[in-house]
CSV table of C-alpha atoms and ligand atoms in Angstrom, one decimal:
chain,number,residue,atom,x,y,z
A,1,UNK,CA,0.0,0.0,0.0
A,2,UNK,CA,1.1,3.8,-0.5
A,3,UNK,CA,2.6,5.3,2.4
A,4,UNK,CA,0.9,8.2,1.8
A,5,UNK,CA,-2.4,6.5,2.2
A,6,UNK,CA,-1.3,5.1,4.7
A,7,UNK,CA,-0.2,8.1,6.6
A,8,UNK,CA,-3.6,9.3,6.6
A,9,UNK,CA,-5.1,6.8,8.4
A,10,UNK,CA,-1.6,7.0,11.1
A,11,UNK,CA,-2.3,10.9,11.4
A,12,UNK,CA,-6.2,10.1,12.6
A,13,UNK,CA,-5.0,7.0,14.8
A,14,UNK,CA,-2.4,9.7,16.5
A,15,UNK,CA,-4.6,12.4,17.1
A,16,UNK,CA,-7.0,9.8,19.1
A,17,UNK,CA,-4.7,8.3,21.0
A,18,UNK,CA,-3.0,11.2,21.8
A,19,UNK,CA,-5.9,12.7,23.2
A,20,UNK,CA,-6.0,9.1,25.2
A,21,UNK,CA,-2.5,10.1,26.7
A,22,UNK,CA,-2.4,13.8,26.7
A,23,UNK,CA,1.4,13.8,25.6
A,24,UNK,CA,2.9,16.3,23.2
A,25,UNK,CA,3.5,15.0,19.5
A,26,UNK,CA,7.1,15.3,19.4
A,27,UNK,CA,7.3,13.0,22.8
A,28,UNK,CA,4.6,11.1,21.2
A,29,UNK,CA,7.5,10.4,17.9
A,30,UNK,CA,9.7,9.4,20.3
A,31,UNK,CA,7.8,6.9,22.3
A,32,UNK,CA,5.0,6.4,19.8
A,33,UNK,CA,3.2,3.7,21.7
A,34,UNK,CA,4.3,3.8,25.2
A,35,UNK,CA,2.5,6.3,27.1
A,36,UNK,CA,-1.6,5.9,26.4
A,37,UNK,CA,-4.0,5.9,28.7
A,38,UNK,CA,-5.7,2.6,28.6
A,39,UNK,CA,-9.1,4.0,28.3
A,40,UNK,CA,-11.0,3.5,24.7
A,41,UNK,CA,-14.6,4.1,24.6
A,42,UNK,CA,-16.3,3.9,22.1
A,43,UNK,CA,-17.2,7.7,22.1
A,44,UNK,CA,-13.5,8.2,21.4
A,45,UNK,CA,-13.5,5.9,18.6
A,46,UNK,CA,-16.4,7.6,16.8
A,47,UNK,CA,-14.4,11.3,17.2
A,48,UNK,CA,-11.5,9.6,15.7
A,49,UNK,CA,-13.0,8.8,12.7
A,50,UNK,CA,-14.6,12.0,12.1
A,51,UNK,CA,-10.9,13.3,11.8
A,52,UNK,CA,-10.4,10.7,9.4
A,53,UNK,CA,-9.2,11.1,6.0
A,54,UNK,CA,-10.9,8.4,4.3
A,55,UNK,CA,-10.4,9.0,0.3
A,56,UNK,CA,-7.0,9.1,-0.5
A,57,UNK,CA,-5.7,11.6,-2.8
A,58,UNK,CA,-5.5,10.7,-6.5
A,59,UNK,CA,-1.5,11.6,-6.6
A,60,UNK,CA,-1.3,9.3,-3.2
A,61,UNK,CA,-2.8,6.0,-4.7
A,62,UNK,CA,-0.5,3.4,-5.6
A,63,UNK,CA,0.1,2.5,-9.2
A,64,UNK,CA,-0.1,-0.3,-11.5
A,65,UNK,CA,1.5,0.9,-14.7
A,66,UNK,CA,3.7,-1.0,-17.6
A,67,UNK,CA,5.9,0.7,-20.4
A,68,UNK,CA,8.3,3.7,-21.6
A,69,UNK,CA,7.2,6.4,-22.1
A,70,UNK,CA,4.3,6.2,-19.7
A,71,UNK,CA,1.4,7.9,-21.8
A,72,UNK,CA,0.5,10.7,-19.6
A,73,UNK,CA,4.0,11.5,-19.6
A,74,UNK,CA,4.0,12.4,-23.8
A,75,UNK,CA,4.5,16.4,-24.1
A,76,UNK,CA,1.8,18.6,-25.0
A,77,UNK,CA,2.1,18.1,-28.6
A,78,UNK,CA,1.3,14.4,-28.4
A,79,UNK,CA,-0.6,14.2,-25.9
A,80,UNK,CA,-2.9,16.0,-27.7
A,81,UNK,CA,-2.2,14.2,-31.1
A,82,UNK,CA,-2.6,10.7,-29.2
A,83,UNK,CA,-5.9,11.7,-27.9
A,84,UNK,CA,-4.7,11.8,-24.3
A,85,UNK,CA,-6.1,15.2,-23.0
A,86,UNK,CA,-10.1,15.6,-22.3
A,87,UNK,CA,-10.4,18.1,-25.6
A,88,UNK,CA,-8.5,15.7,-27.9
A,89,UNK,CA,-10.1,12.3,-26.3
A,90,UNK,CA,-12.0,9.7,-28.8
A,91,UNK,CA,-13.7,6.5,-28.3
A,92,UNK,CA,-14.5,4.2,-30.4
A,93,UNK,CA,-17.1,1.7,-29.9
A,94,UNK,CA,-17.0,-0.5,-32.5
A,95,UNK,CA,-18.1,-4.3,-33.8
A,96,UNK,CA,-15.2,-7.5,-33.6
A,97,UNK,CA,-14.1,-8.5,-37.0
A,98,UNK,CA,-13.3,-11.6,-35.9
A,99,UNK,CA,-16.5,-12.1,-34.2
A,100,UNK,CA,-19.2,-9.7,-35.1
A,101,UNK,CA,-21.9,-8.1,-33.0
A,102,UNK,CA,-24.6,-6.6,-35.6
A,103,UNK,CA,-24.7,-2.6,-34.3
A,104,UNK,CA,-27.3,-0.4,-35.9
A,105,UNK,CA,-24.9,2.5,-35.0
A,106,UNK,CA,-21.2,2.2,-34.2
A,107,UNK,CA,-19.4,5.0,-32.8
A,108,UNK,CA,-16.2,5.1,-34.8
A,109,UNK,CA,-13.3,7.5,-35.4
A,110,UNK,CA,-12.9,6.4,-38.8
A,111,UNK,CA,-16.4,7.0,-39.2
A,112,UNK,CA,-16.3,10.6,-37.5
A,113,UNK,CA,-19.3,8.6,-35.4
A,114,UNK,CA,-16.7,8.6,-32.1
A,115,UNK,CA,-17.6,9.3,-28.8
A,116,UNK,CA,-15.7,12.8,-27.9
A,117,UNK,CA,-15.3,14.3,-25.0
A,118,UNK,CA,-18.3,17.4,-25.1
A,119,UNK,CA,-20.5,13.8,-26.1
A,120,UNK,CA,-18.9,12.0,-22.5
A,121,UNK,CA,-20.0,15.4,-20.9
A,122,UNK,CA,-23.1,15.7,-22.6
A,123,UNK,CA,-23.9,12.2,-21.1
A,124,UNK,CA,-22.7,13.2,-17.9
A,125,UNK,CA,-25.5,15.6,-17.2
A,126,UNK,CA,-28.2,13.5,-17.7
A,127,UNK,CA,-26.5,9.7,-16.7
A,128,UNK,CA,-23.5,10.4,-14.3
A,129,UNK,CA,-23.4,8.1,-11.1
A,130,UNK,CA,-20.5,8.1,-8.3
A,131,UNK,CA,-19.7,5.0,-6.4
A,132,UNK,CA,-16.8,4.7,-3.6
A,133,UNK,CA,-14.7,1.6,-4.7
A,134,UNK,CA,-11.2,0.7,-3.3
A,135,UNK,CA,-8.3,-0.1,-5.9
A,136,UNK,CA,-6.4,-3.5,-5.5
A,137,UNK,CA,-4.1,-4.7,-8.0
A,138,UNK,CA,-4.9,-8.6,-7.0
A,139,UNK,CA,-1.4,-9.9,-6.4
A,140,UNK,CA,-0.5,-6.3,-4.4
A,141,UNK,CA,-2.2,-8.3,-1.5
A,142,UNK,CA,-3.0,-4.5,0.2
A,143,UNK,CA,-5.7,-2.1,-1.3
A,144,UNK,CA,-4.1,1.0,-3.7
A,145,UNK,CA,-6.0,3.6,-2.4
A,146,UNK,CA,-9.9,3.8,-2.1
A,147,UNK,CA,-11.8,6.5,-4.4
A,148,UNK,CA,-15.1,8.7,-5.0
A,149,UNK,CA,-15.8,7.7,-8.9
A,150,UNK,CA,-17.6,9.1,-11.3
A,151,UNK,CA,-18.4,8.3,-14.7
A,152,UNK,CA,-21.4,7.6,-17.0
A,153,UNK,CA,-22.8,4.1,-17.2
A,154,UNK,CA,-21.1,1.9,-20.2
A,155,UNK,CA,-24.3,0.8,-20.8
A,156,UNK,CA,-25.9,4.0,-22.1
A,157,UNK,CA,-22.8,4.5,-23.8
A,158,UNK,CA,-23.2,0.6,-25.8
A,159,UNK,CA,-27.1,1.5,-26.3
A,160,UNK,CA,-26.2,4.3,-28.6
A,161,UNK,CA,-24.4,1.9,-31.3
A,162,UNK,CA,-27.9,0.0,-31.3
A,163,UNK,CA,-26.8,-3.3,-30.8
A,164,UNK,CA,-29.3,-5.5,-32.2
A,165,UNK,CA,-28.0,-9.3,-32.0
A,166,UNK,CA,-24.7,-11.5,-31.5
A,167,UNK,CA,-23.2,-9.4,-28.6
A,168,UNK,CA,-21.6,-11.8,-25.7
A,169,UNK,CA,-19.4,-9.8,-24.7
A,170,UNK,CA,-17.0,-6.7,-24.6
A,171,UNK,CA,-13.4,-6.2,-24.8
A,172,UNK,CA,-12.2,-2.7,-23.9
A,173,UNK,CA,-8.3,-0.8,-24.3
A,174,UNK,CA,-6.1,1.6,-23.0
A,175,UNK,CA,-3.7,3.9,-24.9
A,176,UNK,CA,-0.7,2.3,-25.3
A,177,UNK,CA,1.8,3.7,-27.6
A,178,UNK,CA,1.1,1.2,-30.1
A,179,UNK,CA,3.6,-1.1,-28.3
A,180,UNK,CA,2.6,-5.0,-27.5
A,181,UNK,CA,4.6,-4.6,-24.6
A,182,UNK,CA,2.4,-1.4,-23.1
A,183,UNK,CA,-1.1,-3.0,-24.4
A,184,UNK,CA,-3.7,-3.5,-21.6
A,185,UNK,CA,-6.6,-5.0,-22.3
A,186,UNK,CA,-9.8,-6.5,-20.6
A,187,UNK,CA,-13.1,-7.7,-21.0
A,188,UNK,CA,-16.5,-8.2,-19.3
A,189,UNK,CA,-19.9,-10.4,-20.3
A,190,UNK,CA,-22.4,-8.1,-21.8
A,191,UNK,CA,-25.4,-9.1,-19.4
A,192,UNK,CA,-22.6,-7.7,-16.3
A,193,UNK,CA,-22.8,-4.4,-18.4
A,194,UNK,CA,-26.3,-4.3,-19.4
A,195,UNK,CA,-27.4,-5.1,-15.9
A,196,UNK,CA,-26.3,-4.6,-12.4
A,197,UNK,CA,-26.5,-7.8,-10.0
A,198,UNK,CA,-28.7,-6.8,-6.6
A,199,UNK,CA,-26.9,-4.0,-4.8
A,200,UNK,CA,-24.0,-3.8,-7.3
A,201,UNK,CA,-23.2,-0.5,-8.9
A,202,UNK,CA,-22.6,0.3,-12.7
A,203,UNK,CA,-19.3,-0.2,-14.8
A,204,UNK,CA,-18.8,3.0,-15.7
A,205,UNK,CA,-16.9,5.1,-18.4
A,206,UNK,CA,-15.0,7.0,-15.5
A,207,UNK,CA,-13.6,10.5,-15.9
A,208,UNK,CA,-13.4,12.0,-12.5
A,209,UNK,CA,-11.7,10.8,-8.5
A,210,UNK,CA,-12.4,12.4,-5.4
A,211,UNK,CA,-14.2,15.4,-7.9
A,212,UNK,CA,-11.6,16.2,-9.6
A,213,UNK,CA,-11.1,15.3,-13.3
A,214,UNK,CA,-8.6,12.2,-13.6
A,215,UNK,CA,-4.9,12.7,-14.2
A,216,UNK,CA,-3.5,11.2,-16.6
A,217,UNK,CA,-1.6,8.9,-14.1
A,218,UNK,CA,-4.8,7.9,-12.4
A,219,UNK,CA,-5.5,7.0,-16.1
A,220,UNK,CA,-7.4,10.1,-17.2
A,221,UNK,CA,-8.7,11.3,-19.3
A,222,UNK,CA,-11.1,8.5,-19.4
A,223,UNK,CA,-10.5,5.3,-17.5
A,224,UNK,CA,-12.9,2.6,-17.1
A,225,UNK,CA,-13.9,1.5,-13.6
A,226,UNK,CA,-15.3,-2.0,-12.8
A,227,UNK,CA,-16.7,-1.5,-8.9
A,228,UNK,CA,-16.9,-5.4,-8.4
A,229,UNK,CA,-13.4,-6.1,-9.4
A,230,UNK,CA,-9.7,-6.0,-8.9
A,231,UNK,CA,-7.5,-3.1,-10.6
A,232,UNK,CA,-7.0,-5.1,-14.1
A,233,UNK,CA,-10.6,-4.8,-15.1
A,234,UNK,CA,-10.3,-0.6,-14.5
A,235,UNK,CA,-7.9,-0.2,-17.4
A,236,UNK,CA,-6.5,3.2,-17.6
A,237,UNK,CA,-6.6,5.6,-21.0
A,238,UNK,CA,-9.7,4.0,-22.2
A,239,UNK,CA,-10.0,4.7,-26.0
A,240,UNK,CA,-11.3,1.3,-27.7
A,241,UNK,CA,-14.3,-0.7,-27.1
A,242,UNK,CA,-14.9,-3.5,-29.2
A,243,UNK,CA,-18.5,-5.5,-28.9
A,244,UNK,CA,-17.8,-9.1,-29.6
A,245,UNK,CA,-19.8,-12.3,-30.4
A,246,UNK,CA,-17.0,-14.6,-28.7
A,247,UNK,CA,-17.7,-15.9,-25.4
A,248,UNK,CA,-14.4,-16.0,-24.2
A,249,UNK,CA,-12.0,-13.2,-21.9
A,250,UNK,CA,-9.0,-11.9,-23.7
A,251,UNK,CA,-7.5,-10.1,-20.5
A,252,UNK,CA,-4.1,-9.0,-20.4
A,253,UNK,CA,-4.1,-10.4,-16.8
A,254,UNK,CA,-5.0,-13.8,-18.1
A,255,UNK,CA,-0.9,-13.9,-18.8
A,256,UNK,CA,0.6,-14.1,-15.5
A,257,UNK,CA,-1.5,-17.0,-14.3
A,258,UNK,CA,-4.0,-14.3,-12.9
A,259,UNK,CA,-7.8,-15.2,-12.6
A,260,UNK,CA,-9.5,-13.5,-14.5
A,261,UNK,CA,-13.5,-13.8,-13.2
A,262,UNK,CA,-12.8,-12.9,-9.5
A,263,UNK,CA,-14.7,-10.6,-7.7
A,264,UNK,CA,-12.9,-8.9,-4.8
A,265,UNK,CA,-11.9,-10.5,-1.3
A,266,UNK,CA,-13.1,-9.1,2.2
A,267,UNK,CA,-9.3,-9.4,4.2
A,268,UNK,CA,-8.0,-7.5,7.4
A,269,UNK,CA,-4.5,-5.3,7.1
A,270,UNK,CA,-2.4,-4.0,9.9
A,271,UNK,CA,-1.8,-0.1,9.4
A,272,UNK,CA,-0.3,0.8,12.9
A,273,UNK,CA,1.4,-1.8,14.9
A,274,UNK,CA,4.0,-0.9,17.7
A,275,UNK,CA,7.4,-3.3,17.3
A,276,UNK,CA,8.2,-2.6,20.6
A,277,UNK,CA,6.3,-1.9,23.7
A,278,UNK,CA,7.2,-1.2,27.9
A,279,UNK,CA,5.5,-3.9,29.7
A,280,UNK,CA,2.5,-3.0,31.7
A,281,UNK,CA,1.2,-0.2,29.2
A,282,UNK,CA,-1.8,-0.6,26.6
A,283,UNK,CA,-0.7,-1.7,23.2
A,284,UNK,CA,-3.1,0.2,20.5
A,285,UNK,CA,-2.6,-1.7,17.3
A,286,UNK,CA,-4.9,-0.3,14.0
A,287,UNK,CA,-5.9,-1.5,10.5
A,288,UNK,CA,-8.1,-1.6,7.3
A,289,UNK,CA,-9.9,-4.3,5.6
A,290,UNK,CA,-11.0,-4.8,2.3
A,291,UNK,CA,-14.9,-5.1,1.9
A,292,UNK,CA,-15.6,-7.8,-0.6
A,293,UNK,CA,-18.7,-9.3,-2.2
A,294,UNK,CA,-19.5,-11.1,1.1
A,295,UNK,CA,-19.1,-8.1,2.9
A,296,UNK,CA,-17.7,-7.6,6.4
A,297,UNK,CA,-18.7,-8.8,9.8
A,298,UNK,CA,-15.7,-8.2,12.3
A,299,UNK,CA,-12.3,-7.9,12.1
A,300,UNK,CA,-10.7,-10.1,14.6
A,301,UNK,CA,-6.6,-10.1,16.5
A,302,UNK,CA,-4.6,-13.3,17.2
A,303,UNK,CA,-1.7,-12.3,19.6
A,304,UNK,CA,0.7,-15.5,19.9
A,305,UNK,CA,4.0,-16.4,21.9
A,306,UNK,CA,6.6,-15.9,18.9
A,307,UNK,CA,8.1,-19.5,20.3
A,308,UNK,CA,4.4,-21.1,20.3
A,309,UNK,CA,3.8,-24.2,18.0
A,310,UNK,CA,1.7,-23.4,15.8
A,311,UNK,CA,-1.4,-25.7,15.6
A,312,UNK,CA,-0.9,-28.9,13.2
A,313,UNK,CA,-3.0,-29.5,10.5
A,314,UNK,CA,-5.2,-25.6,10.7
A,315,UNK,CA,-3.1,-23.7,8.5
A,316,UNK,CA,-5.1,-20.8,8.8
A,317,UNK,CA,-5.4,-21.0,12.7
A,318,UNK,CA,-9.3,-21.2,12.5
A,319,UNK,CA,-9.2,-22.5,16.1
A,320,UNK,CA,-7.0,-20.1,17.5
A,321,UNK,CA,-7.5,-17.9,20.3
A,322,UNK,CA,-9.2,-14.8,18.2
A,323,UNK,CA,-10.6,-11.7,19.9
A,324,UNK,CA,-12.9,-9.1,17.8
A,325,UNK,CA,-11.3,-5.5,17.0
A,326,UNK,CA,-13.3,-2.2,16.7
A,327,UNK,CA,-14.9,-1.5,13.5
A,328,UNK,CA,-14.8,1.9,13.3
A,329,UNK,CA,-18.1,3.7,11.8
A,330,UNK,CA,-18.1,5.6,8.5
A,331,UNK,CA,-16.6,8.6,8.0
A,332,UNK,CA,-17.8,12.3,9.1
A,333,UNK,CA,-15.6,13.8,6.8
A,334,UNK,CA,-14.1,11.7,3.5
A,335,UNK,CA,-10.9,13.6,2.9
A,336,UNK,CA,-9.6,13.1,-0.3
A,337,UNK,CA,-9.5,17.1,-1.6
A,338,UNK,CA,-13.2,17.0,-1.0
A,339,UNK,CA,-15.1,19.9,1.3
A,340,UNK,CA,-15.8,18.6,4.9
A,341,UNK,CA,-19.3,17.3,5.5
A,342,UNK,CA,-21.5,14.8,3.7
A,343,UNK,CA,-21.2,14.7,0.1
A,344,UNK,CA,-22.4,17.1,-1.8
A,345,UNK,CA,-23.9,15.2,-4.5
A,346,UNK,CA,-25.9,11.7,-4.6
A,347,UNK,CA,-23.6,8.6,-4.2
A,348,UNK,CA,-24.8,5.2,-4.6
A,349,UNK,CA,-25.4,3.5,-1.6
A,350,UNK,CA,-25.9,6.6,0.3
A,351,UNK,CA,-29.2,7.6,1.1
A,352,UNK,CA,-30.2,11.2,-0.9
A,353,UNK,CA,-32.0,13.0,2.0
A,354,UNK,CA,-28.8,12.1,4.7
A,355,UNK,CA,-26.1,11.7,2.5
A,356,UNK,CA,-25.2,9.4,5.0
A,357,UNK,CA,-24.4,5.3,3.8
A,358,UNK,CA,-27.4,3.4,4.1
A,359,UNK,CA,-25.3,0.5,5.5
A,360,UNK,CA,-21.7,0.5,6.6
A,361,UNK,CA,-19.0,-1.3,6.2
A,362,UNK,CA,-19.7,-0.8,2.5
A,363,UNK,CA,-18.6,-3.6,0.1
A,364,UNK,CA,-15.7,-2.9,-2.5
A,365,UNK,CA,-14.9,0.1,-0.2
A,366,UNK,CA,-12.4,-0.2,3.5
A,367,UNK,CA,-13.6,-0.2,6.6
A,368,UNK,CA,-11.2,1.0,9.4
A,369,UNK,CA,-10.0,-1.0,12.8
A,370,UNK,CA,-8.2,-0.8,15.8
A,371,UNK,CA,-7.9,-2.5,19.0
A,372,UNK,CA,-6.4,-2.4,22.5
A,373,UNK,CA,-4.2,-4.9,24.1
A,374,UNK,CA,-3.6,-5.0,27.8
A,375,UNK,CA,-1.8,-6.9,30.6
A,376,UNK,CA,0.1,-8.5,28.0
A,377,UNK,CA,3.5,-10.3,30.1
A,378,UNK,CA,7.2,-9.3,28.5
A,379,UNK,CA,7.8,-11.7,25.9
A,380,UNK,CA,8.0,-12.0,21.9
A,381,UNK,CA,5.1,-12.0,20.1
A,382,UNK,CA,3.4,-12.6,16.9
A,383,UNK,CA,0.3,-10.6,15.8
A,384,UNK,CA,-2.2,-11.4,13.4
A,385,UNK,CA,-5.1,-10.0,12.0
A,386,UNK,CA,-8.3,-11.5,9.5
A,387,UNK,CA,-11.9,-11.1,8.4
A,388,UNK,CA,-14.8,-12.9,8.8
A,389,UNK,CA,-17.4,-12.2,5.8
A,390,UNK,CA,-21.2,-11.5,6.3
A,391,UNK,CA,-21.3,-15.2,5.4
A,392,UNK,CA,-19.4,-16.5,8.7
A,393,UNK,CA,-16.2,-17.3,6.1
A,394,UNK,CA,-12.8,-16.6,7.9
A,395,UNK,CA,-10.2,-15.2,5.7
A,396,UNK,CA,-8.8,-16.9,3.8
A,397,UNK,CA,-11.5,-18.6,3.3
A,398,UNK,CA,-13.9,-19.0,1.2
A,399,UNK,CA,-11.3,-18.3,-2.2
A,400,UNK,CA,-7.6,-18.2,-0.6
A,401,UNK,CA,-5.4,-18.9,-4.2
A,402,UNK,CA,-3.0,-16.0,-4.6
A,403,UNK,CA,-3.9,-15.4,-8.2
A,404,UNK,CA,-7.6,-14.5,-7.7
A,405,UNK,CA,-6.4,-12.0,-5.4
A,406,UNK,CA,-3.9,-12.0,-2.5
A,407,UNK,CA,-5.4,-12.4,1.0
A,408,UNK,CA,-3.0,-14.4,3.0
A,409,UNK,CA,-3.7,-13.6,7.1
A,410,UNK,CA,-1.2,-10.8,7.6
A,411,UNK,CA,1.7,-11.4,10.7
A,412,UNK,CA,3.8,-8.7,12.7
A,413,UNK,CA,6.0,-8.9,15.7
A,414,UNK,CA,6.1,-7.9,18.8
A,415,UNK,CA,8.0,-7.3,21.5
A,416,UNK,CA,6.5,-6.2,25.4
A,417,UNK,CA,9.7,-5.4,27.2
B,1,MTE,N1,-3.9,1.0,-19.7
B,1,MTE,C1,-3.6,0.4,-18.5
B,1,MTE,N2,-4.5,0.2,-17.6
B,1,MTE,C2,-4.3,-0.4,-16.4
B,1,MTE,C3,-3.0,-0.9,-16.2
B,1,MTE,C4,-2.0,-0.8,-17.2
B,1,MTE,O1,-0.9,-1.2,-17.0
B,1,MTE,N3,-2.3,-0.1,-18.3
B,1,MTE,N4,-2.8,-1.6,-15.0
B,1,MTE,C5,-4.0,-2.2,-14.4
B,1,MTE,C6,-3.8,-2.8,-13.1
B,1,MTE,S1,-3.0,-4.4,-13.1
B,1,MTE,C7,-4.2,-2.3,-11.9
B,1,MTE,S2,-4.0,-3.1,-10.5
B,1,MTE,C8,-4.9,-0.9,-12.0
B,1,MTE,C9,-4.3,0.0,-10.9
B,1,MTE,O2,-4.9,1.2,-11.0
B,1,MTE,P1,-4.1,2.5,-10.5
B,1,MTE,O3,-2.7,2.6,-11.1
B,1,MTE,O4,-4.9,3.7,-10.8
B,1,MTE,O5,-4.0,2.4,-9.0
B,1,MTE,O6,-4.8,-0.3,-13.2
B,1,MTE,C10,-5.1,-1.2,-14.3
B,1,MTE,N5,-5.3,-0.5,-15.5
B,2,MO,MO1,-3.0,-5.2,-11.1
């Protein structure tokens, strides 16, 4: 994960437990974890969050990113020649030779049919929806940065060619120099386009984060975001859509023995955890966990003698002494560049006369943790930490293979002195 997204969520944890210990912050640097009170009520859990800067910053996400030059880094010239800034942008929505979908209407460049960008906007007014969704890059194994997107259904966009038959599914690229190497690619079933599973949100042609307009290393100026999915279904510098009669996925992430069809994982990581710690005082420890299509019931601590066996035949400690953490509530204030408050326009899965979430944790967004340990003896220790889904499934479980996203139970040490 980016540090600087990680830093946020440090800087609220501080503030909270400094209050806790009433100790100046440079004594605090010194001694980060030493000197708390022991005290956490849950009223001083809910303040904390309101400080919380939940959105992180688009120049703060981590990136996923393949090639030289970068795209977004072309000068002016090109940039604008490549179709890379908003005034210059095409897209092309266009029927697979190879396996032709019969459109009434393509919207093609070499047509002068294209999608531009006054057209995107155009769109925008009427169609625009914003969703919170959390970037992962599925073998990263820790989220990117979590996001306020916005874009404009694909499906309204596909309705305009007037697809009448032979459509199965669509393949979808990003600006890439024209070099193999820098080619990204990925594709979706048409009926997860035309139609959004209960409670899901949109695909969406996505042209603004945190609202702002995309930079062009966030993938702007027009990147598509899948909400249900990890990072290689959102490819970046979105120019090409092809509608296709094959039934099969053509991803770029099927290379790299990724898999291709998963939808994301609910898992717990550590954010603050001290390495060190005077015997006798509180140990504050603090996390995030990914919210996944199972959702997100608690986020549990296992705090085990470093020089313990380890149980036989339970590699993923499912009968291990496991203690729920605090799940913090949502957000007062989001951060991310945006004005303090509720939103100020309609999100989905927020409710339009509160603004507020109308439930929380939020799948395909984080939801924030921490926990206090006391009376723990001198000793080495390891620390872990791990979700259970809205299902009762204890991560890993119910997918734990690497390649459909990485979601191995996270361990620390630590020391009481
Ligand atoms: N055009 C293009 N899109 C892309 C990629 C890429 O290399 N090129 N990487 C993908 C992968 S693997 C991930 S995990 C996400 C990461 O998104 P981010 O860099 O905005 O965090 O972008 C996706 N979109
Ligand atoms: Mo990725």
């Amino acid at each position: 994960m980016a540090d600087s997204f990680n830093a946020d969520h440090v800087r609220v944890m501080r503030r909270f437990f400094l209050k806790r210990g009433a100790i100046g912050l440079a004594a605090w640097q010194l001694l980060p974890w030493s000197v708390l009170g022991a005290d956490v009520s849950d009223a001083a859990l809910d303040d904390a969050i309101r400080k919380l800067s939940y959105l992180t910053q688009q120049d703060a996400f981590g990136t996923v990113e393949r090639g030289t030059p970068l795209p977004y880094t072309h000068p002016e010239e090109k940039l604008r020649a490549v179709g890379m800034t908003r005034d210059t942008w095409k897209l092309d929505v266009v029927s697979d030779p190879a396996a032709p979908a019969k459109l009434g209407a393509p919207l093609s460049k070499e047509a002068g049919t294209a999608l531009d960008w006054n057209g995107l906007m155009g769109l925008a007014e009427r169609h625009a929806v914003r969703f919170l969704k959390v970037m992962t890059c599925n073998n990263g194994g820790s989220p990117l940065g979590v996001g306020l997107w916005e874009g404009v259904p694909l499906r309204t966009i596909v309705w305009m060619t007037k697809p009448d038959s032979d459509l199965r599914r669509v393949f979808y690229y990003g600006y890439h120099n024209d070099d193999p190497k820098q080619l990204f690619q990925s594709s979706l079933p048409i009926g997860r386009v035309l139609e959004d599973p209960p409670g899901h949100h949109p695909v969406i042609v996505c042209y603004k984060l945190n609202g702002e307009f995309l930079t062009g290393k966030r993938g702007g100026p027009v990147r598509m975001v899948v909400p249900e999915c990890y990072g290689f279904k959102s490819i970046k510098w979105l120019q090409r859509v092809v509608l296709t009669n094959a039934p099969y996925a053509n991803d770029t992430y099927a290379n790299g023995n990724n898999d291709v069809d998963s939808w994301m994982k609910t898992f717990a990581r550590f954010v603050s955890t001290p390495a060190k710690v005077a015997s006798g005082q509180p140990i504050p420890i603090t996390g995030m966990a990914q919210v996944g299509i199972s959702g997100l019931q608690k986020v549990q601590y296992w705090l085990t003698r470093a020089d313990a066996a380890l149980p036989a035949d339970d590699p993923n400690f499912t009968q291990a002494d496991w203690k729920d953490a605090k799940l913090l509530a949502s957000p007062k204030n989001w951060g991310g560049g945006l004005p303090d408050g509720p939103f100020q326009k309609d999100v989905l899965g927020f409710d339009a006369q509160t603004q507020q979430p109308t439930t929380w944790p939020m799948r395909y967004a984080l939801a924030h943790w921490a926990a206090m340990l006391t009376d723990v003896a001198p000793g080495s220790y390891h620390l872990r930490c791990r979700t259970i889904d809205v299902n009762g499934a204890a991560q890993p479980m119910p997918r734990p293979f690497a390649k459909s996203g990485r979601n191995f139970i996270q361990k620390v040490d630590l020391t009481v002195e």
